[in-house]
Short mmCIF file of C-alpha atoms and ligand atoms in Angstrom, two decimals:
data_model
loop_
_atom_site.label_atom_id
_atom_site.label_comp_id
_atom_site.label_asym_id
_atom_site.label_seq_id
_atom_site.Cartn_x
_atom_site.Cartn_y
_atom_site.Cartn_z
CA UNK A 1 2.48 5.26 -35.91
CA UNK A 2 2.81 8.34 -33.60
CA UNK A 3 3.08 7.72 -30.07
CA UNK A 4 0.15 9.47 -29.60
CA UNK A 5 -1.08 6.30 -31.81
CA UNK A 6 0.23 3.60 -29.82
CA UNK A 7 -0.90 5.34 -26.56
CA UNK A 8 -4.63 5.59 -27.58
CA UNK A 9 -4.02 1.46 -28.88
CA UNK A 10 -2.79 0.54 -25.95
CA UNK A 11 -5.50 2.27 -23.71
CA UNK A 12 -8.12 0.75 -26.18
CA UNK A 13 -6.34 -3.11 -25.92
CA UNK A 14 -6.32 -2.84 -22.22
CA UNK A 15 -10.16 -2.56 -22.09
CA UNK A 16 -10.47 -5.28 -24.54
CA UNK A 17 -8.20 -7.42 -23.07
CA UNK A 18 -8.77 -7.01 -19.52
CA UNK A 19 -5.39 -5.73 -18.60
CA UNK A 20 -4.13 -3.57 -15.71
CA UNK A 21 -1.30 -1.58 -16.32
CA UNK A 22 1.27 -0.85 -13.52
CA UNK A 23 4.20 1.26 -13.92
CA UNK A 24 7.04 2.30 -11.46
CA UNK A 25 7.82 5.77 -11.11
CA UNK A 26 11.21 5.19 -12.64
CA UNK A 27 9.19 4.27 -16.11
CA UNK A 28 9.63 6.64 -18.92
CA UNK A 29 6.51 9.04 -19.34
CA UNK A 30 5.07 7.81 -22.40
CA UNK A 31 4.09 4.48 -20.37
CA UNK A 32 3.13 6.51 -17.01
CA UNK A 33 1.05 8.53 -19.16
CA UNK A 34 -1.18 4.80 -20.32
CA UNK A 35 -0.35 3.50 -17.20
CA UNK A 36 -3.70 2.75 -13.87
CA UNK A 37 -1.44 3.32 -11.89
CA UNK A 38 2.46 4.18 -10.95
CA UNK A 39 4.08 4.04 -7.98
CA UNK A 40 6.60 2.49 -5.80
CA UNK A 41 7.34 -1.19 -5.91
CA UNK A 42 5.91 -2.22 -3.08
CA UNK A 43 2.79 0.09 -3.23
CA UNK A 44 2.21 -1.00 -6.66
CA UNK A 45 2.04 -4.95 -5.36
CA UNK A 46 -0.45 -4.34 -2.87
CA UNK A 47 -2.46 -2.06 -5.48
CA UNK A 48 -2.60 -5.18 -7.65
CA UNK A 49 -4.34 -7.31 -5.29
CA UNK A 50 -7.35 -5.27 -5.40
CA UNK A 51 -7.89 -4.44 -9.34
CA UNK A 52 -10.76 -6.14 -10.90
CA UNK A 53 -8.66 -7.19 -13.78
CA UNK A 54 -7.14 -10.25 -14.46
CA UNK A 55 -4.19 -9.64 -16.24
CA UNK A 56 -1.31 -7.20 -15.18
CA UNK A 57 1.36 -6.26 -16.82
CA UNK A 58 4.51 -4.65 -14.11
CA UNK A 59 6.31 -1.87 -16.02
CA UNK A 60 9.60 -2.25 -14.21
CA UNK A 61 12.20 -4.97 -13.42
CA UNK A 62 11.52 -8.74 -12.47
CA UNK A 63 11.64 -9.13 -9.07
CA UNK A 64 8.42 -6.36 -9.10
CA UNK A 65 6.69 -8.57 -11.18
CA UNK A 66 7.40 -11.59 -9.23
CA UNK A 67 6.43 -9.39 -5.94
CA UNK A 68 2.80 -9.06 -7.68
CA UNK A 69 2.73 -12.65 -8.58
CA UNK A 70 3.28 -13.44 -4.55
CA UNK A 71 0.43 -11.95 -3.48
CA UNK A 72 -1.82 -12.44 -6.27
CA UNK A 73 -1.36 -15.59 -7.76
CA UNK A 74 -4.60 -15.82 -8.96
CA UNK A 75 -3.40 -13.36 -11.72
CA UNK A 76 -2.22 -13.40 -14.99
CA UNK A 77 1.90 -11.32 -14.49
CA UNK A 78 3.33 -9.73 -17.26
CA UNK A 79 6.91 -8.22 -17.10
CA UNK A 80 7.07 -5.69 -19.16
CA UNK A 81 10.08 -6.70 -20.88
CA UNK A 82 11.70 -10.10 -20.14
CA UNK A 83 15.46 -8.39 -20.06
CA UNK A 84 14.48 -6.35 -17.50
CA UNK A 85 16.16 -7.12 -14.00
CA UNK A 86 17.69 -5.21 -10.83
CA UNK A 87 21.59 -5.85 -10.42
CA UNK A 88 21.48 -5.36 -6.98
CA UNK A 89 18.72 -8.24 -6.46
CA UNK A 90 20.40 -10.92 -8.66
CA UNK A 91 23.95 -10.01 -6.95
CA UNK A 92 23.49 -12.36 -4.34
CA UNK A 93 21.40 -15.91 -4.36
CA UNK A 94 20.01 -18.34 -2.13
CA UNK A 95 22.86 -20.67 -1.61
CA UNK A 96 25.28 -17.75 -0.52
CA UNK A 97 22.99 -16.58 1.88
CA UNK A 98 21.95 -19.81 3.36
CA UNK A 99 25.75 -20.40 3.75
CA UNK A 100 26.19 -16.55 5.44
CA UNK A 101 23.23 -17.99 7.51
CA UNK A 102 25.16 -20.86 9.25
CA UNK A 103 27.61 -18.77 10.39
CA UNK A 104 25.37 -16.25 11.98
CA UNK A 105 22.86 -18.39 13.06
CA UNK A 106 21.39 -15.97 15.94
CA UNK A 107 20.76 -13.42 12.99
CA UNK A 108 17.90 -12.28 11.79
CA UNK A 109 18.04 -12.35 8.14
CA UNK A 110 16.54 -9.00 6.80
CA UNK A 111 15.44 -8.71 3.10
CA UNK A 112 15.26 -5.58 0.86
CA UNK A 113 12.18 -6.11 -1.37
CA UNK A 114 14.82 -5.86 -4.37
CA UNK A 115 15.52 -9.54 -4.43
CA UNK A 116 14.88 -12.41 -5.94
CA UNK A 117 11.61 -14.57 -4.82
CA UNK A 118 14.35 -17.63 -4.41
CA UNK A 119 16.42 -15.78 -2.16
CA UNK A 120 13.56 -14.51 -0.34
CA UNK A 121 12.53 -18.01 1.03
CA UNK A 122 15.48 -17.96 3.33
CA UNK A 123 14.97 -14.75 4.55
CA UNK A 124 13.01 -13.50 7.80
CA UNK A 125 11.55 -10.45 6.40
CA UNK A 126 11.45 -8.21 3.60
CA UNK A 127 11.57 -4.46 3.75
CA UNK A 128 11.08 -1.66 1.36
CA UNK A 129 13.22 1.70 1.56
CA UNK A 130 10.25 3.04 3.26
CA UNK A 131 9.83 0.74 6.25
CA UNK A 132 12.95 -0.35 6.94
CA UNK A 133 13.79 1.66 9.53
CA UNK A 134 10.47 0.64 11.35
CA UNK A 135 11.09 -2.71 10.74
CA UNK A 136 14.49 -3.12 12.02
CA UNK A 137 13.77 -1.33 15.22
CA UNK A 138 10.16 -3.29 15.72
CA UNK A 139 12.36 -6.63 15.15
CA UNK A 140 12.66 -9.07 18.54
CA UNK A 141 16.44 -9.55 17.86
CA UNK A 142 19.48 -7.15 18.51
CA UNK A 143 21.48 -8.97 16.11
CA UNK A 144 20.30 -8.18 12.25
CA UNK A 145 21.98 -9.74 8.90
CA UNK A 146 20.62 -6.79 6.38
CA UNK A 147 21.06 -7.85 2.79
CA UNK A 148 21.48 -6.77 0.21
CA UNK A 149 21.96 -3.16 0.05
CA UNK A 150 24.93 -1.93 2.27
CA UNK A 151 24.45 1.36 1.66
CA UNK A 152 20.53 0.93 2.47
CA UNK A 153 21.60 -1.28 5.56
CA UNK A 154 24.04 1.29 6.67
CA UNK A 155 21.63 4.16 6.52
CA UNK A 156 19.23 2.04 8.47
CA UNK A 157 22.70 0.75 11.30
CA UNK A 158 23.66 4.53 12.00
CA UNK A 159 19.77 5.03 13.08
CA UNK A 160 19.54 2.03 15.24
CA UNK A 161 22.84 2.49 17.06
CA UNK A 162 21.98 -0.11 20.05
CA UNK A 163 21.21 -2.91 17.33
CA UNK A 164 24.42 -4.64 15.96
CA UNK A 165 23.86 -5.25 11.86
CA UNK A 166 25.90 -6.99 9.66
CA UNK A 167 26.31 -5.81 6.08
CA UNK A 168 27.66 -7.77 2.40
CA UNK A 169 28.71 -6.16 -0.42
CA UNK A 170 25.66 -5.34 -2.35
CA UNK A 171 24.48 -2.32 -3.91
CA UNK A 172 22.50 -0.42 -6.42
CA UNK A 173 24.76 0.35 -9.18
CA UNK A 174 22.78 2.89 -10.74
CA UNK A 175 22.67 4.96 -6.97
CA UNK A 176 26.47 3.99 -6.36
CA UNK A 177 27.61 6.21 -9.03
CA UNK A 178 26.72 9.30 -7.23
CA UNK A 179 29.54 10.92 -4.99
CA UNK A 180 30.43 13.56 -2.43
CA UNK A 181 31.75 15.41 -5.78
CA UNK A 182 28.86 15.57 -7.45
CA UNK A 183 26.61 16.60 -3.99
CA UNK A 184 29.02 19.63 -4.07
CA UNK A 185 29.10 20.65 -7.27
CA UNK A 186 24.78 20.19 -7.72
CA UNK A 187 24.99 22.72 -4.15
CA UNK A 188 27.31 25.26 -5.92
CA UNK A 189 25.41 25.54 -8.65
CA UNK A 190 21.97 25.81 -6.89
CA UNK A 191 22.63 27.04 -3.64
CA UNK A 192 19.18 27.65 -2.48
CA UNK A 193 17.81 23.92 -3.27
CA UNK A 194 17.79 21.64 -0.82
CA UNK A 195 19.21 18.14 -1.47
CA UNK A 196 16.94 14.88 -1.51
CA UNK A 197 18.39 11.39 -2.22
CA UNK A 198 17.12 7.81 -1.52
CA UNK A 199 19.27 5.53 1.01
CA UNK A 200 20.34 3.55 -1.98
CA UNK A 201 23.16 6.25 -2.38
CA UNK A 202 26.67 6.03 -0.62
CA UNK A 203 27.14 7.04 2.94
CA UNK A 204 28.84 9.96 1.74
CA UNK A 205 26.02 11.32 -0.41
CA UNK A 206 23.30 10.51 2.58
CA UNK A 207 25.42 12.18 4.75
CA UNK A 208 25.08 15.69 2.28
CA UNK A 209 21.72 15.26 1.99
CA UNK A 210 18.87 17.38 3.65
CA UNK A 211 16.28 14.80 3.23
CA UNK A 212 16.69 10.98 2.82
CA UNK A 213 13.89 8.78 1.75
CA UNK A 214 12.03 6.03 -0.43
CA UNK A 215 10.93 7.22 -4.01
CA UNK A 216 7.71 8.25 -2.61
CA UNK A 217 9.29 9.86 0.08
CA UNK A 218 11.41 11.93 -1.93
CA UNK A 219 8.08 13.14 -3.89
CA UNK A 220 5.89 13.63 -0.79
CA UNK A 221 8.42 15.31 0.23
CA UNK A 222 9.16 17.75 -2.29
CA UNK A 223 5.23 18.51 -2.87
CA UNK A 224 4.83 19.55 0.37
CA UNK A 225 8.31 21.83 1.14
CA UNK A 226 7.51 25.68 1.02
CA UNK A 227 11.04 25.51 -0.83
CA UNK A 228 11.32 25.94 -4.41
CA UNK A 229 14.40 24.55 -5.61
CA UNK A 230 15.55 21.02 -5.21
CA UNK A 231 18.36 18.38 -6.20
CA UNK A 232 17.46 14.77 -6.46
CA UNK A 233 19.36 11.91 -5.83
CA UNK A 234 17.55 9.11 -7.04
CA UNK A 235 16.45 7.89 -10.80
CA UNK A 236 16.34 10.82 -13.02
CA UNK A 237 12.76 10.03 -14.05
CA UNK A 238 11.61 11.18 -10.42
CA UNK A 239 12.90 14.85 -11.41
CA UNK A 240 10.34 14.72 -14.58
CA UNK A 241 7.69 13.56 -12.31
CA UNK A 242 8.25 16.16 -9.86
CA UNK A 243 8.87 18.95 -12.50
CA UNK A 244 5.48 17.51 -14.12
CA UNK A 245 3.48 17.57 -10.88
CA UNK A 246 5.04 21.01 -9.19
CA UNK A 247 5.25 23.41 -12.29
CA UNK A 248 5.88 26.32 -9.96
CA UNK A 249 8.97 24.73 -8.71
CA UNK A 250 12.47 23.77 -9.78
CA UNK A 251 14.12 20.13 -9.85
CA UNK A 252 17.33 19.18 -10.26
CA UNK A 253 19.12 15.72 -10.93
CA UNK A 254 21.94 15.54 -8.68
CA UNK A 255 23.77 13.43 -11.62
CA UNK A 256 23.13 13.38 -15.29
CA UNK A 257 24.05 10.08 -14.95
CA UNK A 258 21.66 8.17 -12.40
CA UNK A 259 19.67 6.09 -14.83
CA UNK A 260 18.49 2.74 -14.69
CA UNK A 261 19.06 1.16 -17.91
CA UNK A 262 16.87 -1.68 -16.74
CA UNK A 263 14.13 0.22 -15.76
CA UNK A 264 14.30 2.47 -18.88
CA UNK A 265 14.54 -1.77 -21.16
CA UNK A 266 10.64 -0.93 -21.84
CA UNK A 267 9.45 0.65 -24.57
CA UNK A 268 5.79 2.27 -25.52
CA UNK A 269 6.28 -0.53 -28.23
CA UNK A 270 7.27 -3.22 -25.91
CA UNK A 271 4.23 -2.49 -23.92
CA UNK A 272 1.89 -1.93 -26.98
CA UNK A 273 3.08 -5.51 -27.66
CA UNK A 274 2.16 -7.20 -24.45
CA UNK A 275 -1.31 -5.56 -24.75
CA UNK A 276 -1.46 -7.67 -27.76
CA UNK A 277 -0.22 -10.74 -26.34
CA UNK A 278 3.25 -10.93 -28.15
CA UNK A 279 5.35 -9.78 -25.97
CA UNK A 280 6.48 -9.37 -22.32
CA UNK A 281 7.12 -12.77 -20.01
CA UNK A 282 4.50 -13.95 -17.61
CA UNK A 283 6.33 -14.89 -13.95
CA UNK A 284 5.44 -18.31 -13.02
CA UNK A 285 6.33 -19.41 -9.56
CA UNK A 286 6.08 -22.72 -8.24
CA UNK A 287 3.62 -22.68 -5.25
CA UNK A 288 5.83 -24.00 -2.70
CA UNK A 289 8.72 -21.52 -3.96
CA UNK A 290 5.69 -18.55 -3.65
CA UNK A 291 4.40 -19.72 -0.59
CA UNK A 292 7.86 -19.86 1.32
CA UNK A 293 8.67 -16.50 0.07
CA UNK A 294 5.56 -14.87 0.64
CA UNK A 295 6.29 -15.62 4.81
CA UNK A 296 8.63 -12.92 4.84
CA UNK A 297 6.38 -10.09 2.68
CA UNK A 298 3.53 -11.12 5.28
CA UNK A 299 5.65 -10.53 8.05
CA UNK A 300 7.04 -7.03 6.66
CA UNK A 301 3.08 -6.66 6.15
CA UNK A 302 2.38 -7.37 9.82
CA UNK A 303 5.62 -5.49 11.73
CA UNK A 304 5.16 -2.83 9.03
P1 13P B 401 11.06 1.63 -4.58
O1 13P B 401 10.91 0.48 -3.61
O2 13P B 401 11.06 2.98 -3.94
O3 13P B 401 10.08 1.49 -5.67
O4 13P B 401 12.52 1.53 -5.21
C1 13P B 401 12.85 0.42 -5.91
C2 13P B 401 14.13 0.63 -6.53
O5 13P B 401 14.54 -0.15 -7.32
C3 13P B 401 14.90 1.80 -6.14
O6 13P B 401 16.03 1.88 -6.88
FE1 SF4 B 402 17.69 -2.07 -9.20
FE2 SF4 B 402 19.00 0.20 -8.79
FE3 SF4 B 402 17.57 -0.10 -10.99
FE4 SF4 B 402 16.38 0.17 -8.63
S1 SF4 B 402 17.60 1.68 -9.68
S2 SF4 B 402 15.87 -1.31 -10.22
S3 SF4 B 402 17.83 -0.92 -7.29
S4 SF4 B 402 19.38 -1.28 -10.40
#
């Protein structure tokens, strides 16, 4: 089969089937392309709640498809492919944070979306790259335990200077590997572009950086520049997208090698596969588990 083949399959089993397809923008084209809609994680959560179908099936990693589940548990959840998780969220787990938490009991314990829906019910509220900052200032407490990006959490500190955070070790492996090095050598060789990263990279690449912002922010912004010419500094699929949707402009990856091997697990075949009902793992969540977690979505819902 061609993958033109398995495309038009897939678009024909979703009808038949009654599936919505969600992808996140770091998926590779040939699912975007079959995809209702792509996105960022958290947009593509609340999208689900209001599609008529009742299966979906999250082309990403597993704590997006266990985001979905949350807030629609009425649904059927696929994950896309059942290898598929974020390193940062599984680096740290409940029982380490509730311990963290009884040392720093006047903390309150902030959540990046990328975790796991355990962890999440002992956290206060969740935040996604995009409303963190708002968040964090609109929170009733000076004292913040941000987990568990540190580079996130720092970008977010050095903005709220009259807040005092505390930071662990966690961090997106895939945006760690970008340095000052390469922000230098992407500038030298196009001097005119302007540099765009996500707060998932190292101080010392934010601090390069002309623009910093969520996955959507980095597109939104890059549509809307009068510039031509930018480097990004975030998954490499984001400079197809933005090469794809600005043809009269120029994107450039500000490392060859900022790819995320678990977004890229699914295949056209993979998801051809859970269109048929072979493939792909549906998230089950015990309802107290859900319910406890979903407190701290609602509440990044309501200060957000
Ligand atoms: P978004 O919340 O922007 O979708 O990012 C998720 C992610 O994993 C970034 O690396
Ligand atoms: Fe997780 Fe980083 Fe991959 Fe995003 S890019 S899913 S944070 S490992």
């Amino acid at each position: 089969m061609t993958v033109k083949e398995i495309q038009n399959e897939i678009l024909r089993l979703k009808k038949e089937n009654d599936i919505c397809i969600l992808a996140h923008a770091y998926q590779n084209r040939d699912i975007i392309e079959v995809a209702d809609f792509m996105g960022d994680s958290f947009a593509l959560s609340v999208k689900a709640q209001s599609v008529p179908q009742k299966t979906v099936i999250m082309c990403g990693v597993r704590f997006m498809a266990e985001t979905v589940k949350i807030l629609s548990p009425e649904k059927k959840v696929i994950l896309s492919n059942p290898i598929a998780g974020c390193p940062m969220a599984e680096q740290m787990d409940k029982e380490t944070i509730s311990q963290v938490k009884e040392n720093l009991p006047e903390y309150t314990v902030v959540a990046y979306v990328n975790t796991t829906t355990d962890l999440k019910t002992v956290c206060d509220v969740c935040v996604t790259s995009s409303s963190a900052l708002k968040i964090c200032k609109k929170i009733d407490n000076d004292k913040i335990l941000f987990i568990p990006d540190c580079n996130l959490g720092d970008w977010i500190a050095k903005q709220i200077p009259e807040k005092q955070f505390k930071l662990l070790n966690g961090c997106c492996p895939t945006h760690a590997k970008m340095s000052a090095k390469d922000v230098e050598k992407a500038k030298a060789l196009h001097p005119d572009a302007l540099v765009l990263v996500h707060p998932e990279c190292r101080p010392e690449v934010v601090e390069r950086a002309d623009y910093v912002g969520s996955t959507t922010g980095i597109m939104d912004f890059a549509k809307k520049s009068d510039k031509k010419e930018f480097i990004i500094g975030t998954e490499n699929s984001i400079v197809t997208n933005l090469q794809l949707e600005c043809p009269d402009k120029m994107f450039y990856p500000l490392s060859k090698d900022c790819i995320c091997s678990n977004m890229k697990a699914t295949t056209i075949v993979d998801l051809l596969n859970c269109c048929k009902g072979t493939f792909g793992e549906e998230i089950i969540l015990d309802e107290d588990t859900r319910l406890k977690a979903k407190k701290c979505i609602d509440k990044m819902i309501e200060l957000g």
